[in-house]
Amino acid sequence: MLSYEDNEKLVRVGKGTPMGKLFRRFWTPALLSSEVAQRDGAPARVDILGEQLVAFRDSEGRIGLLDAFCPHRRANLFFGRNEECGLRCVYHGWKFNADGACVDLPNVPAGEILKFNMRIQAYPTFERGGIVWAYLGPPELQPKPSAAEVFELPSEQLYIQKMMLHGNWLQHMEGDIDSSHVSFLHSSNRGGNQSGSPLSSLIFADKAPKWIIRATDYGLMLAARRNAGDDATSWHWRINQWLMPYATQIAAPEKELFITNVRVPVNDETSIHYRILARHDRPFDEADRAVIAAGLVFPEMIPGTFQPKANPENDFLIDRELQRTASFTGIKSIPSQDYAVTHRPGGQWIADRSKEKLTKSDMAIVAMRRRLLDALKGMAEGREPPEASRPEAYRVRSIDKVLPRDLDVAAGTKDWTAALA
Ligand code: FES
Ligand SMILES: [Fe+2]
């Protein structure tokens, strides 16, 4: 369990909050590049970390990320005109470029002069791997972006689905690092693997993994150890890599498709899930595309939205007959299964962790919360989070592998994972 005070520290993400400050020391996924695909095209709403922003791609292809509200009388710039290297407010015509400089004040007699002192809040951005990244923190502390492999892969080796979810960011991320739940939530009605699932069947044969957790320069190496079936000389290891502060690389066998989940707070009660399927070494093929289309690894979406078809309003389309005959949950896709159990109905979007009964199965979650709370304490005492200035440390991989029992897990996997801790 967590005290009410510690829970509050972790879940609140607005500008002046402890966790809001920590997030603002890292580059953050702000939107998909495809949301602002066209130069001089429609702007996109960007609500992240409790701030309301607007993004646009200007005439030269640069991305602007501005306060959504015009500094004149606070009209919504989402309705603005994206034209000639700037976004023009449609209320009285003030115009701002991608750097936030005011370049036109047409309704003011002395506008030509006044515009030199007029600015709008603008955040730096860059594009990589189909995502527009933004830095919302103090300019003097702007770090280099994370060198995590998944964020540097070419687009032919990636598939990204963006989903807008009810619920605080932390409770969704806790599911990402919780290897224990996989044996149940994502199983068949008989406790084995779901049909069509890429997960190892060993996960379902041993439902009580032992955790080996190591603190690292980038976050945590979270290794869940299970029996390797009948092989009494080996262990089955699933190593998830938790990358401070919001990304988790999920265990997958070497050179296979792997998933990364990124959890970006919209505000305290809503979060964005970027679910990324990737290949380390080659473009996707037909079989990979079939995995995406099958509806198990990714949910079906409501066209034109970031809303999964299975959502809280329809009880995640739970099929009780399917739950009796084929699936532990009766809910079709893995992300929807995750969403259903982390969602709190009735508008309780923030989990009350003071009511939890944690066990050894929750050690990874405890370690992650502790790591974040320690970082918050450090910042309160004037120490910057060191992870933000170690982008190269993020170049690690997750893994799912059977190893001899007498081999140390980090030593036995480091050739692939590059995690040396
Ligand atoms: S409110 Fe934007 S120009 Fe007046
Ligand atoms: Fe899950």
Coordinates of C-alpha atoms in Angstrom, one line a residue, residues 80 97 107 111 118 129 146 159 219 223 229 251 261-262 287 291 341 370 385:
G80 CA -6.8 28.9 -36.0
N97 CA 5.2 31.1 -35.5
N107 CA -6.0 44.7 -35.3
G111 CA 0.9 46.3 -34.0
M118 CA 4.4 39.5 -27.7
G129 CA 9.7 7.1 -35.3
S146 CA 16.3 8.9 -24.8
Y159 CA 3.5 -0.1 -35.6
G219 CA 15.2 2.6 -14.3
A223 CA 13.0 -10.2 -14.2
G229 CA 8.1 -26.7 -17.8
A251 CA 9.7 -9.3 -22.6
N261 CA 4.0 0.6 -23.7
V262 CA 4.3 4.3 -23.1
A287 CA 2.8 -12.4 -40.8
V291 CA -0.7 -10.1 -35.9
V341 CA -9.0 -4.2 -14.7
R370 CA 9.9 3.6 -4.7
P385 CA 16.9 13.1 -11.8

